[in-house]
Short mmCIF file of C-alpha atoms (C1' of nucleotides) in Angstrom, two decimals:
data_model
loop_
_atom_site.label_atom_id
_atom_site.label_comp_id
_atom_site.label_asym_id
_atom_site.label_seq_id
_atom_site.Cartn_x
_atom_site.Cartn_y
_atom_site.Cartn_z
CA UNK A 1 27.67 -0.46 41.14
CA UNK A 2 28.75 -4.05 40.90
CA UNK A 3 26.24 -6.56 39.61
CA UNK A 4 26.83 -10.22 40.02
CA UNK A 5 26.97 -12.19 36.82
CA UNK A 6 25.07 -15.05 38.32
CA UNK A 7 22.00 -12.86 37.98
CA UNK A 8 22.09 -12.83 34.22
CA UNK A 9 24.02 -15.97 33.39
CA UNK A 10 20.86 -18.00 33.30
CA UNK A 11 19.32 -16.02 30.44
CA UNK A 12 19.76 -17.54 26.98
CA UNK A 13 20.95 -14.15 25.78
CA UNK A 14 24.13 -14.49 27.82
CA UNK A 15 24.75 -18.17 28.15
CA UNK A 16 27.40 -18.25 25.43
CA UNK A 17 29.33 -15.30 26.73
CA UNK A 18 32.71 -15.57 28.44
CA UNK A 19 33.04 -14.56 32.08
CA UNK A 20 35.28 -11.61 31.27
CA UNK A 21 32.95 -10.25 28.61
CA UNK A 22 30.04 -10.55 30.92
CA UNK A 23 31.85 -8.82 33.77
CA UNK A 24 32.87 -6.01 31.51
CA UNK A 25 29.32 -5.60 30.30
CA UNK A 26 27.97 -5.49 33.82
CA UNK A 27 30.39 -2.86 35.06
CA UNK A 28 28.55 -0.37 32.89
CA UNK A 29 25.12 -1.47 33.98
CA UNK A 30 22.97 -0.02 36.70
CA UNK A 31 20.18 -1.95 38.32
CA UNK A 32 16.87 -0.49 39.24
CA UNK A 33 13.97 -1.65 41.30
CA UNK A 34 10.54 -0.80 39.92
CA UNK A 35 7.45 -1.17 42.08
CA UNK A 36 4.12 -2.06 40.45
CA UNK A 37 2.51 0.87 38.69
CA UNK A 38 5.75 2.74 38.19
CA UNK A 39 7.07 3.52 34.69
CA UNK A 40 10.60 2.64 33.58
CA UNK A 41 10.31 5.09 30.70
CA UNK A 42 7.53 7.09 29.10
CA UNK A 43 6.23 7.33 25.56
CA UNK A 44 7.92 10.24 23.80
CA UNK A 45 10.69 10.56 26.38
CA UNK A 46 14.32 10.77 25.22
CA UNK A 47 15.72 7.28 24.73
CA UNK A 48 18.60 7.66 27.15
CA UNK A 49 18.92 4.00 28.19
CA UNK A 50 18.24 0.49 27.10
CA UNK A 51 17.23 -2.24 29.52
CA UNK A 52 17.16 -5.88 30.45
CA UNK A 53 14.42 -7.18 32.68
CA UNK A 54 15.87 -9.39 35.41
CA UNK A 55 12.78 -10.04 37.43
CA UNK A 56 9.10 -9.16 37.43
CA UNK A 57 6.88 -8.15 34.57
CA UNK A 58 6.23 -4.99 32.57
CA UNK A 59 3.63 -3.93 30.06
CA UNK A 60 4.51 -1.59 27.21
CA UNK A 61 1.61 0.65 26.32
CA UNK A 62 0.83 3.35 23.81
CA UNK A 63 -1.87 5.96 24.11
CA UNK A 64 -3.66 7.38 21.11
CA UNK A 65 -4.26 11.10 20.64
CA UNK A 66 -7.83 10.47 21.81
CA UNK A 67 -6.52 8.99 25.04
CA UNK A 68 -7.29 5.34 24.42
CA UNK A 69 -4.64 2.91 25.53
CA UNK A 70 -3.37 -0.29 24.01
CA UNK A 71 -0.85 -2.80 25.27
CA UNK A 72 1.90 -3.25 22.70
CA UNK A 73 3.60 -6.12 24.45
CA UNK A 74 4.44 -7.71 27.75
CA UNK A 75 8.07 -7.81 28.86
CA UNK A 76 9.24 -10.99 30.56
CA UNK A 77 12.41 -11.67 32.57
CA UNK A 78 15.39 -12.02 30.23
CA UNK A 79 13.93 -9.69 27.58
CA UNK A 80 15.79 -6.67 26.30
CA UNK A 81 13.53 -3.65 26.07
CA UNK A 82 13.68 0.04 25.31
CA UNK A 83 16.43 -0.33 22.72
CA UNK A 84 15.03 2.45 20.55
CA UNK A 85 18.64 3.35 19.77
CA UNK A 86 19.06 0.14 17.78
CA UNK A 87 16.28 1.28 15.51
CA UNK A 88 17.72 4.78 15.27
CA UNK A 89 14.97 6.38 17.24
CA UNK A 90 15.53 9.31 19.55
CA UNK A 91 12.52 8.69 21.75
CA UNK A 92 10.70 5.76 23.27
CA UNK A 93 7.69 4.76 21.20
CA UNK A 94 5.78 3.51 24.25
CA UNK A 95 5.57 3.56 28.02
CA UNK A 96 6.91 0.64 30.08
CA UNK A 97 5.04 0.10 33.33
CA UNK A 98 5.73 -2.53 35.97
CA UNK A 99 2.73 -4.73 36.71
CA UNK A 100 4.61 -6.63 39.39
CA UNK A 101 7.58 -5.85 41.56
CA UNK A 102 10.41 -5.73 39.00
CA UNK A 103 14.15 -5.37 38.67
CA UNK A 104 15.81 -4.12 35.48
CA UNK A 105 19.38 -3.49 34.40
CA UNK A 106 20.03 -0.38 32.37
CA UNK A 107 22.81 0.85 30.11
CA UNK A 108 23.19 4.28 28.52
CA UNK A 109 21.94 4.20 24.92
CA UNK A 110 25.25 5.32 23.49
CA UNK A 111 26.78 2.05 24.65
CA UNK A 112 24.52 0.11 22.28
CA UNK A 113 26.97 0.16 19.33
CA UNK A 114 29.70 -1.06 21.69
CA UNK A 115 27.34 -3.64 23.07
CA UNK A 116 26.83 -5.27 19.70
CA UNK A 117 30.33 -4.64 18.29
CA UNK A 118 32.01 -6.47 21.14
CA UNK A 119 29.40 -9.15 21.43
CA UNK A 120 28.37 -10.36 17.99
CA UNK A 121 26.16 -12.99 19.60
CA UNK A 122 24.14 -10.22 21.12
CA UNK A 123 23.83 -8.49 17.78
CA UNK A 124 22.39 -11.64 16.33
CA UNK A 125 20.09 -12.12 19.30
CA UNK A 126 18.90 -8.57 19.07
CA UNK A 127 18.12 -8.99 15.38
CA UNK A 128 16.26 -12.16 16.07
CA UNK A 129 14.33 -10.53 18.85
CA UNK A 130 13.26 -7.70 16.61
CA UNK A 131 12.36 -10.14 13.87
CA UNK A 132 10.18 -12.06 16.30
CA UNK A 133 8.50 -8.91 17.43
CA UNK A 134 7.73 -7.94 13.88
CA UNK A 135 6.25 -11.33 13.34
CA UNK A 136 4.21 -11.13 16.51
CA UNK A 137 2.89 -7.79 15.38
CA UNK A 138 1.87 -9.25 12.04
CA UNK A 139 0.23 -12.18 13.76
CA UNK A 140 -1.75 -9.77 15.84
CA UNK A 141 -2.76 -7.78 12.76
CA UNK A 142 -3.81 -10.97 11.06
CA UNK A 143 -5.88 -12.04 14.04
CA UNK A 144 -7.52 -8.66 14.41
CA UNK A 145 -8.38 -8.63 10.71
CA UNK A 146 -9.82 -12.06 10.43
CA UNK A 147 -10.84 -13.44 13.80
CA UNK A 148 -13.72 -12.69 16.05
CA UNK A 149 -13.13 -11.45 19.55
CA UNK A 150 -13.51 -14.72 21.41
CA UNK A 151 -10.81 -16.42 19.37
CA UNK A 152 -8.49 -13.43 19.66
CA UNK A 153 -8.84 -13.52 23.42
CA UNK A 154 -8.20 -17.25 23.38
CA UNK A 155 -5.00 -16.76 21.39
CA UNK A 156 -3.85 -13.98 23.69
CA UNK A 157 -4.45 -16.07 26.80
CA UNK A 158 -2.66 -19.06 25.31
CA UNK A 159 0.31 -16.89 24.44
CA UNK A 160 0.41 -15.69 28.03
CA UNK A 161 0.40 -19.24 29.36
CA UNK A 162 3.45 -19.93 27.20
CA UNK A 163 5.32 -16.79 28.18
CA UNK A 164 4.26 -16.47 31.78
CA UNK A 165 2.62 -19.74 32.70
CA UNK A 166 3.25 -21.51 35.98
CA UNK A 167 2.07 -25.07 36.39
CA UNK A 168 -0.26 -25.62 39.32
CA UNK A 169 -2.35 -28.59 40.35
CA UNK A 170 -5.50 -27.17 38.81
CA UNK A 171 -3.86 -25.96 35.62
CA UNK A 172 -1.55 -23.24 34.33
CA UNK A 173 -1.58 -19.92 36.09
CA UNK A 174 -0.72 -16.60 34.42
CA UNK A 175 2.06 -15.64 36.76
CA UNK A 176 1.46 -11.93 37.17
CA UNK A 177 -1.49 -9.68 38.00
CA UNK A 178 -3.57 -9.14 34.91
CA UNK A 179 -6.94 -7.45 34.71
CA UNK A 180 -9.82 -7.87 32.28
CA UNK A 181 -8.99 -4.38 31.09
CA UNK A 182 -5.42 -5.48 30.28
CA UNK A 183 -6.65 -8.39 28.20
CA UNK A 184 -9.05 -6.06 26.42
CA UNK A 185 -6.17 -3.72 25.58
CA UNK A 186 -4.14 -6.61 24.20
CA UNK A 187 -6.93 -7.83 21.94
CA UNK A 188 -8.63 -4.65 20.83
CA UNK A 189 -11.91 -5.05 22.65
CA UNK A 190 -13.61 -3.85 25.83
CA UNK A 191 -13.33 -5.14 29.36
CA UNK A 192 -17.05 -5.96 29.29
CA UNK A 193 -16.67 -8.31 26.39
CA UNK A 194 -13.62 -9.93 27.97
CA UNK A 195 -15.48 -10.37 31.22
CA UNK A 196 -18.41 -12.05 29.46
CA UNK A 197 -16.08 -14.33 27.52
CA UNK A 198 -14.15 -15.39 30.60
CA UNK A 199 -17.37 -16.00 32.50
CA UNK A 200 -18.58 -18.23 29.69
CA UNK A 201 -15.27 -20.11 29.70
CA UNK A 202 -15.45 -20.50 33.43
CA UNK A 203 -18.88 -22.05 32.96
CA UNK A 204 -17.39 -24.58 30.58
CA UNK A 205 -14.54 -25.33 32.96
CA UNK A 206 -11.87 -23.98 30.65
CA UNK A 207 -10.49 -21.34 32.99
CA UNK A 208 -10.77 -20.03 36.51
CA UNK A 209 -10.94 -16.29 37.01
CA UNK A 210 -10.43 -13.91 39.87
CA UNK A 211 -9.51 -10.35 40.53
CA UNK A 212 -6.38 -9.78 38.43
CA UNK A 213 -5.96 -13.53 38.33
CA UNK A 214 -6.30 -16.11 35.60
CA UNK A 215 -5.79 -19.85 35.60
CA UNK A 216 -6.17 -21.98 32.49
CA UNK A 217 -7.60 -25.37 33.39
CA UNK A 218 -7.92 -26.85 29.93
CA UNK A 219 -5.24 -25.73 27.50
CA UNK A 220 -6.39 -28.17 24.87
CA UNK A 221 -9.94 -26.97 25.07
CA UNK A 222 -8.86 -23.38 24.70
CA UNK A 223 -6.63 -24.27 21.77
CA UNK A 224 -9.56 -25.85 20.00
CA UNK A 225 -11.56 -22.73 20.55
CA UNK A 226 -8.71 -20.61 19.24
CA UNK A 227 -7.87 -22.61 16.15
CA UNK A 228 -11.00 -24.31 14.91
CA UNK A 229 -12.65 -21.75 12.76
CA UNK A 230 -16.31 -21.81 13.71
CA UNK A 231 -17.61 -24.65 11.65
CA UNK B 1 24.94 -10.37 -15.68
CA UNK B 2 26.10 -6.79 -15.44
CA UNK B 3 23.75 -4.28 -13.90
CA UNK B 4 24.37 -0.63 -14.37
CA UNK B 5 24.84 1.30 -11.18
CA UNK B 6 22.87 4.23 -12.51
CA UNK B 7 19.79 2.09 -11.87
CA UNK B 8 20.24 2.06 -8.14
CA UNK B 9 22.31 5.16 -7.49
CA UNK B 10 19.19 7.26 -7.13
CA UNK B 11 17.89 5.31 -4.13
CA UNK B 12 18.68 6.82 -0.72
CA UNK B 13 19.91 3.42 0.37
CA UNK B 14 22.90 3.68 -1.95
CA UNK B 15 23.56 7.36 -2.33
CA UNK B 16 26.44 7.39 0.13
CA UNK B 17 28.19 4.40 -1.35
CA UNK B 18 31.39 4.60 -3.38
CA UNK B 19 31.36 3.59 -7.04
CA UNK B 20 33.60 0.58 -6.42
CA UNK B 21 31.51 -0.74 -3.57
CA UNK B 22 28.40 -0.37 -5.59
CA UNK B 23 29.92 -2.13 -8.59
CA UNK B 24 31.07 -4.97 -6.41
CA UNK B 25 27.64 -5.31 -4.91
CA UNK B 26 25.98 -5.40 -8.27
CA UNK B 27 28.24 -8.07 -9.73
CA UNK B 28 26.54 -10.52 -7.40
CA UNK B 29 23.04 -9.35 -8.16
CA UNK B 30 20.64 -10.75 -10.68
CA UNK B 31 17.75 -8.80 -12.06
CA UNK B 32 14.33 -10.18 -12.65
CA UNK B 33 11.27 -8.95 -14.44
CA UNK B 34 7.96 -9.74 -12.73
CA UNK B 35 4.68 -9.31 -14.59
CA UNK B 36 1.54 -8.36 -12.64
CA UNK B 37 0.05 -11.26 -10.75
CA UNK B 38 3.31 -13.19 -10.56
CA UNK B 39 4.92 -13.97 -7.20
CA UNK B 40 8.55 -13.17 -6.41
CA UNK B 41 8.48 -15.60 -3.52
CA UNK B 42 5.83 -17.54 -1.65
CA UNK B 43 4.85 -17.78 1.99
CA UNK B 44 6.64 -20.71 3.59
CA UNK B 45 9.16 -21.08 0.78
CA UNK B 46 12.88 -21.36 1.61
CA UNK B 47 14.37 -17.89 1.93
CA UNK B 48 17.02 -18.34 -0.75
CA UNK B 49 17.34 -14.71 -1.81
CA UNK B 50 16.79 -11.16 -0.68
CA UNK B 51 15.62 -8.43 -3.00
CA UNK B 52 15.56 -4.78 -3.93
CA UNK B 53 12.64 -3.42 -5.90
CA UNK B 54 13.87 -1.26 -8.77
CA UNK B 55 10.62 -0.54 -10.47
CA UNK B 56 6.95 -1.36 -10.13
CA UNK B 57 4.98 -2.31 -7.05
CA UNK B 58 4.45 -5.45 -4.99
CA UNK B 59 2.08 -6.46 -2.27
CA UNK B 60 3.17 -8.80 0.50
CA UNK B 61 0.32 -11.00 1.66
CA UNK B 62 -0.28 -13.68 4.25
CA UNK B 63 -3.04 -16.23 4.20
CA UNK B 64 -4.59 -17.62 7.35
CA UNK B 65 -5.20 -21.30 7.86
CA UNK B 66 -8.85 -20.63 7.04
CA UNK B 67 -7.82 -19.17 3.70
CA UNK B 68 -8.44 -15.52 4.40
CA UNK B 69 -5.86 -13.15 3.02
CA UNK B 70 -4.41 -9.95 4.42
CA UNK B 71 -1.95 -7.49 2.92
CA UNK B 72 1.02 -7.11 5.23
CA UNK B 73 2.61 -4.29 3.33
CA UNK B 74 3.18 -2.70 -0.04
CA UNK B 75 6.70 -2.67 -1.49
CA UNK B 76 7.77 0.47 -3.29
CA UNK B 77 10.74 1.10 -5.60
CA UNK B 78 13.94 1.38 -3.56
CA UNK B 79 12.68 -0.90 -0.78
CA UNK B 80 14.60 -3.95 0.33
CA UNK B 81 12.30 -6.93 0.79
CA UNK B 82 12.44 -10.61 1.54
CA UNK B 83 15.42 -10.32 3.86
CA UNK B 84 14.19 -13.04 6.16
CA UNK B 85 17.83 -14.01 6.61
CA UNK B 86 18.48 -10.80 8.53
CA UNK B 87 15.91 -11.88 11.06
CA UNK B 88 17.30 -15.41 11.18
CA UNK B 89 14.34 -16.97 9.47
CA UNK B 90 14.61 -19.91 7.14
CA UNK B 91 11.44 -19.24 5.19
CA UNK B 92 9.55 -16.26 3.86
CA UNK B 93 6.76 -15.22 6.19
CA UNK B 94 4.60 -13.94 3.33
CA UNK B 95 4.04 -14.00 -0.40
CA UNK B 96 5.25 -11.10 -2.58
CA UNK B 97 3.10 -10.53 -5.64
CA UNK B 98 3.59 -7.91 -8.34
CA UNK B 99 0.58 -5.67 -8.79
CA UNK B 100 2.23 -3.80 -11.64
CA UNK B 101 4.98 -4.64 -14.09
CA UNK B 102 8.02 -4.81 -11.81
CA UNK B 103 11.78 -5.26 -11.82
CA UNK B 104 13.69 -6.53 -8.81
CA UNK B 105 17.35 -7.22 -8.06
CA UNK B 106 18.12 -10.34 -6.09
CA UNK B 107 21.07 -11.63 -4.08
CA UNK B 108 21.53 -15.05 -2.54
CA UNK B 109 20.62 -14.95 1.16
CA UNK B 110 24.03 -16.13 2.27
CA UNK B 111 25.49 -12.88 0.97
CA UNK B 112 23.52 -10.90 3.52
CA UNK B 113 26.22 -11.00 6.24
CA UNK B 114 28.75 -9.83 3.64
CA UNK B 115 26.35 -7.21 2.49
CA UNK B 116 26.16 -5.58 5.90
CA UNK B 117 29.77 -6.26 6.95
CA UNK B 118 31.21 -4.47 3.96
CA UNK B 119 28.64 -1.73 3.91
CA UNK B 120 27.96 -0.52 7.42
CA UNK B 121 25.69 2.17 6.03
CA UNK B 122 23.48 -0.55 4.72
CA UNK B 123 23.42 -2.28 8.07
CA UNK B 124 22.20 0.91 9.65
CA UNK B 125 19.65 1.44 6.89
CA UNK B 126 18.40 -2.08 7.24
CA UNK B 127 17.98 -1.65 10.99
CA UNK B 128 16.12 1.56 10.47
CA UNK B 129 13.91 -0.05 7.89
CA UNK B 130 13.00 -2.84 10.23
CA UNK B 131 12.40 -0.36 13.01
CA UNK B 132 10.05 1.58 10.81
CA UNK B 133 8.21 -1.55 9.86
CA UNK B 134 7.75 -2.50 13.46
CA UNK B 135 6.39 0.93 14.14
CA UNK B 136 4.06 0.75 11.17
CA UNK B 137 2.80 -2.57 12.42
CA UNK B 138 2.12 -1.09 15.85
CA UNK B 139 0.38 1.87 14.28
CA UNK B 140 -1.84 -0.50 12.41
CA UNK B 141 -2.59 -2.48 15.56
CA UNK B 142 -3.42 0.73 17.35
CA UNK B 143 -5.74 1.83 14.57
CA UNK B 144 -7.46 -1.51 14.38
CA UNK B 145 -7.97 -1.53 18.15
CA UNK B 146 -9.33 1.93 18.55
CA UNK B 147 -10.63 3.34 15.29
CA UNK B 148 -13.73 2.63 13.31
CA UNK B 149 -13.48 1.38 9.78
CA UNK B 150 -13.96 4.66 7.95
CA UNK B 151 -11.05 6.30 9.74
CA UNK B 152 -8.83 3.27 9.22
CA UNK B 153 -9.51 3.37 5.52
CA UNK B 154 -8.80 7.10 5.49
CA UNK B 155 -5.45 6.51 7.18
CA UNK B 156 -4.57 3.73 4.78
CA UNK B 157 -5.40 5.82 1.74
CA UNK B 158 -3.43 8.78 3.06
CA UNK B 159 -0.43 6.53 3.64
CA UNK B 160 -0.69 5.34 0.06
CA UNK B 161 -0.75 8.88 -1.27
CA UNK B 162 2.49 9.53 0.60
CA UNK B 163 4.19 6.35 -0.54
CA UNK B 164 2.80 6.06 -4.05
CA UNK B 165 1.15 9.36 -4.81
CA UNK B 166 1.52 11.12 -8.14
CA UNK B 167 0.38 14.70 -8.43
CA UNK B 168 -2.21 15.31 -11.14
CA UNK B 169 -4.33 18.33 -11.97
CA UNK B 170 -7.35 16.97 -10.14
CA UNK B 171 -5.45 15.71 -7.09
CA UNK B 172 -3.08 12.95 -6.03
CA UNK B 173 -3.34 9.62 -7.79
CA UNK B 174 -2.40 6.30 -6.22
CA UNK B 175 0.14 5.28 -8.81
CA UNK B 176 -0.58 1.58 -9.14
CA UNK B 177 -3.63 -0.62 -9.69
CA UNK B 178 -5.43 -1.11 -6.42
CA UNK B 179 -8.81 -2.75 -5.91
CA UNK B 180 -11.43 -2.26 -3.21
CA UNK B 181 -10.55 -5.77 -2.10
CA UNK B 182 -6.91 -4.75 -1.64
CA UNK B 183 -7.88 -1.80 0.54
CA UNK B 184 -10.14 -4.09 2.53
CA UNK B 185 -7.25 -6.48 3.12
CA UNK B 186 -5.06 -3.62 4.30
CA UNK B 187 -7.60 -2.35 6.81
CA UNK B 188 -9.25 -5.50 8.08
CA UNK B 189 -12.65 -5.04 6.58
CA UNK B 190 -14.67 -6.22 3.56
CA UNK B 191 -14.69 -4.93 0.00
CA UNK B 192 -18.37 -4.06 0.42
CA UNK B 193 -17.70 -1.70 3.28
CA UNK B 194 -14.77 -0.13 1.43
CA UNK B 195 -16.92 0.38 -1.62
CA UNK B 196 -19.61 2.10 0.40
CA UNK B 197 -17.09 4.34 2.11
CA UNK B 198 -15.42 5.36 -1.14
CA UNK B 199 -18.80 6.04 -2.73
CA UNK B 200 -19.70 8.29 0.17
CA UNK B 201 -16.37 10.10 -0.13
CA UNK B 202 -16.87 10.51 -3.84
CA UNK B 203 -20.23 12.14 -3.07
CA UNK B 204 -18.46 14.61 -0.82
CA UNK B 205 -15.83 15.34 -3.46
CA UNK B 206 -12.98 13.90 -1.40
CA UNK B 207 -11.89 11.22 -3.87
CA UNK B 208 -12.53 9.93 -7.34
CA UNK B 209 -12.83 6.21 -7.80
CA UNK B 210 -12.62 3.82 -10.71
CA UNK B 211 -11.80 0.28 -11.53
CA UNK B 212 -8.54 -0.40 -9.67
CA UNK B 213 -8.01 3.34 -9.57
CA UNK B 214 -8.06 5.92 -6.84
CA UNK B 215 -7.48 9.64 -6.91
CA UNK B 216 -7.54 11.77 -3.77
CA UNK B 217 -8.97 15.20 -4.55
CA UNK B 218 -8.93 16.67 -1.06
CA UNK B 219 -6.06 15.49 1.10
CA UNK B 220 -6.90 17.96 3.84
CA UNK B 221 -10.50 16.83 3.98
CA UNK B 222 -9.44 13.21 4.24
CA UNK B 223 -6.93 14.06 6.96
CA UNK B 224 -9.66 15.70 8.99
CA UNK B 225 -11.76 12.62 8.63
CA UNK B 226 -8.84 10.44 9.67
CA UNK B 227 -7.68 12.42 12.67
CA UNK B 228 -10.64 14.20 14.19
CA UNK B 229 -12.16 11.66 16.47
CA UNK B 230 -15.87 11.83 15.83
CA UNK B 231 -16.87 14.76 17.99
"C1'" DC C 1 -14.84 -1.16 58.35
"C1'" DG C 2 -15.41 1.83 54.66
"C1'" DT C 3 -13.75 3.16 50.33
"C1'" DA C 4 -11.97 2.24 45.87
"C1'" DT C 5 -10.87 -0.78 42.31
"C1'" DT C 6 -12.12 -4.55 39.64
"C1'" DC C 7 -15.51 -7.56 37.91
"C1'" DT C 8 -20.18 -9.25 36.50
"C1'" DT C 9 -24.43 -9.07 34.26
"C1'" DG C 10 -28.52 -7.26 31.87
"C1'" DA C 11 -30.81 -4.29 28.40
"C1'" DC C 12 -30.26 -1.78 24.43
"C1'" DT C 13 -27.88 0.22 20.29
"C1'" DT C 14 -25.12 0.32 16.39
"C1'" DA C 15 -21.42 -0.45 13.18
"C1'" DT C 16 -20.24 -3.54 10.04
"C1'" DA C 17 -20.54 -8.11 8.08
"C1'" DT C 18 -23.32 -11.04 5.28
"C1'" DC C 19 -26.48 -12.16 1.66
"C1'" DA C 20 -28.16 -11.09 -2.75
"C1'" DA C 21 -28.78 -8.82 -6.96
"C1'" DT C 22 -27.41 -5.85 -10.58
"C1'" DG C 23 -24.31 -2.76 -12.99
"C1'" DT C 24 -20.03 -1.43 -15.45
"C1'" DC C 25 -15.62 -1.55 -17.23
"C1'" DG C 26 -11.97 -3.31 -20.24
"C1'" DG C 27 -9.62 -6.75 -22.58
"C1'" DT C 28 -9.99 -11.02 -25.88
"C1'" DG C 29 -11.17 -13.33 -29.67
"C1'" DG C 30 -14.47 -14.16 -33.33
"C1'" DC D 1 -14.10 -3.66 -34.72
"C1'" DC D 2 -17.57 -4.93 -32.02
"C1'" DA D 3 -19.62 -8.24 -28.87
"C1'" DC D 4 -19.16 -10.78 -25.16
"C1'" DC D 5 -17.15 -12.50 -20.95
"C1'" DG D 6 -15.05 -12.22 -16.60
"C1'" DA D 7 -13.36 -9.36 -13.10
"C1'" DC D 8 -14.42 -5.62 -10.40
"C1'" DA D 9 -17.70 -2.46 -8.28
"C1'" DT D 10 -22.14 -0.68 -6.41
"C1'" DT D 11 -26.07 -0.79 -3.64
"C1'" DG D 12 -30.06 -2.49 -0.90
"C1'" DA D 13 -31.90 -5.51 2.70
"C1'" DT D 14 -31.00 -8.06 6.69
"C1'" DA D 15 -28.44 -10.23 10.47
"C1'" DT D 16 -25.41 -10.13 14.27
"C1'" DA D 17 -21.24 -9.48 17.01
"C1'" DA D 18 -19.73 -6.55 20.00
"C1'" DG D 19 -19.95 -1.91 21.88
"C1'" DT D 20 -22.36 1.28 25.03
"C1'" DC D 21 -25.09 2.42 28.97
"C1'" DA D 22 -26.31 1.28 33.54
"C1'" DA D 23 -26.41 -0.85 37.93
"C1'" DG D 24 -24.78 -3.71 41.38
"C1'" DA D 25 -21.61 -7.26 43.60
"C1'" DA D 26 -17.18 -8.90 45.00
"C1'" DT D 27 -12.64 -8.24 46.42
"C1'" DA D 28 -8.59 -5.87 48.12
"C1'" DC D 29 -6.57 -2.20 50.79
"C1'" DG D 30 -5.64 1.49 53.92
#
DNA sequence: CGTATTCTTGACTTATATCAATGTCGGTGG
DNA sequence: CCACCGACATTGATATAAGTCAAGAATACG
């Protein structure tokens, strides 16, 4: 299947790549449409492919033995994901589920070494990406160790506005469907607590809620909440 | 300074490497003795070198803006650490402090690309290492999100027995000085709670405590505690 | 329209932090 | 060598953040 390079050219990951290289890369790629609720791959499944999200939004989750779920990260357009191969894993450590109508490119895992050998820029990018993820994970650990729930939720929401924020008249909208439960699973709390917190914020005019909707009206106010340790 | 290759040959990281390669590598390395309490590098400092721990034990910590400290990880002999360069960082994200008399090799950061170009095995190892760390971080996030303190502490202690356990008649000893405070900083709780938990375990014959000492008498019992969700 | 998610809100419970006091170990120096 | 000091640890009492339990309301969807 032929994929047009204009689709990916815009992503920082590819902007330095020559036309030929890019074409070559894309000849090996397959594209796949993923409706909301459908999984791209499942935790524990053989890591047969790696992916690039072109459009939409995914959440990567893990379930514990006792059946509880957490959200490991959110995948945004332009992100590589599922490259377990790069880390020498045989299986996917989590499940990737579309939360909005999504389109992803996929390559067979065994092409990964090729991928980075022929495109050193990508190797560097991939390393950087992993480094960032490690840092994000440590940030999250730090927050969960030292901050109370309200501030953790504030940080999580602020991060979402940066990664998936769309400016509107009233403020910045989180540009994909996200439930209270999702936020709870990103911050290590319960949907009840998240609901109470958001209600309180709504009362103060910081945000505007809705079913699977969230709009941040006062980024500065939220930032203060997130950063100023309770004095 | 000449460093004998017998010092590093034993580590899995180097066991596949030819004598010449290894010699070449070591000509660029400097060794450094680090007494307990001394830092190898500090959070935010320029990432001028990367390191290999030959002997001893380090803890990597981060401090929050509000001054709270957490332990990001423990460095064991044979571990590479401080390779911020690999992740395209300019500064060290944490502080590495010796908790026991330690010896580390160091290389200037700019040698890292060389390091992996000339020793593809190392590149692979490094990737794997980072992958493992990312996984560990996610495991920790999962535990902190879903498990109560006692089980988190149990998991942390079990991990330590695997990474730094020394068999003794009475059980498995954590082979470096570790305080209740340290365990608290690894699990996101307070030293008081850790102390209570360890006292309770000691009452049940699971562990044996002491000033900066910990001996696990019943690994199986601890594992049950860690894994069996409270039924 | 009715049914199923998702969300809100109140009442109650509990795990764990916080506050406070005392105990114990081990190294230093008199 | 012993006494003392400082770091580390224990333990009790109390406070509180956040979880659990429970019920109902709002919104989307077929």
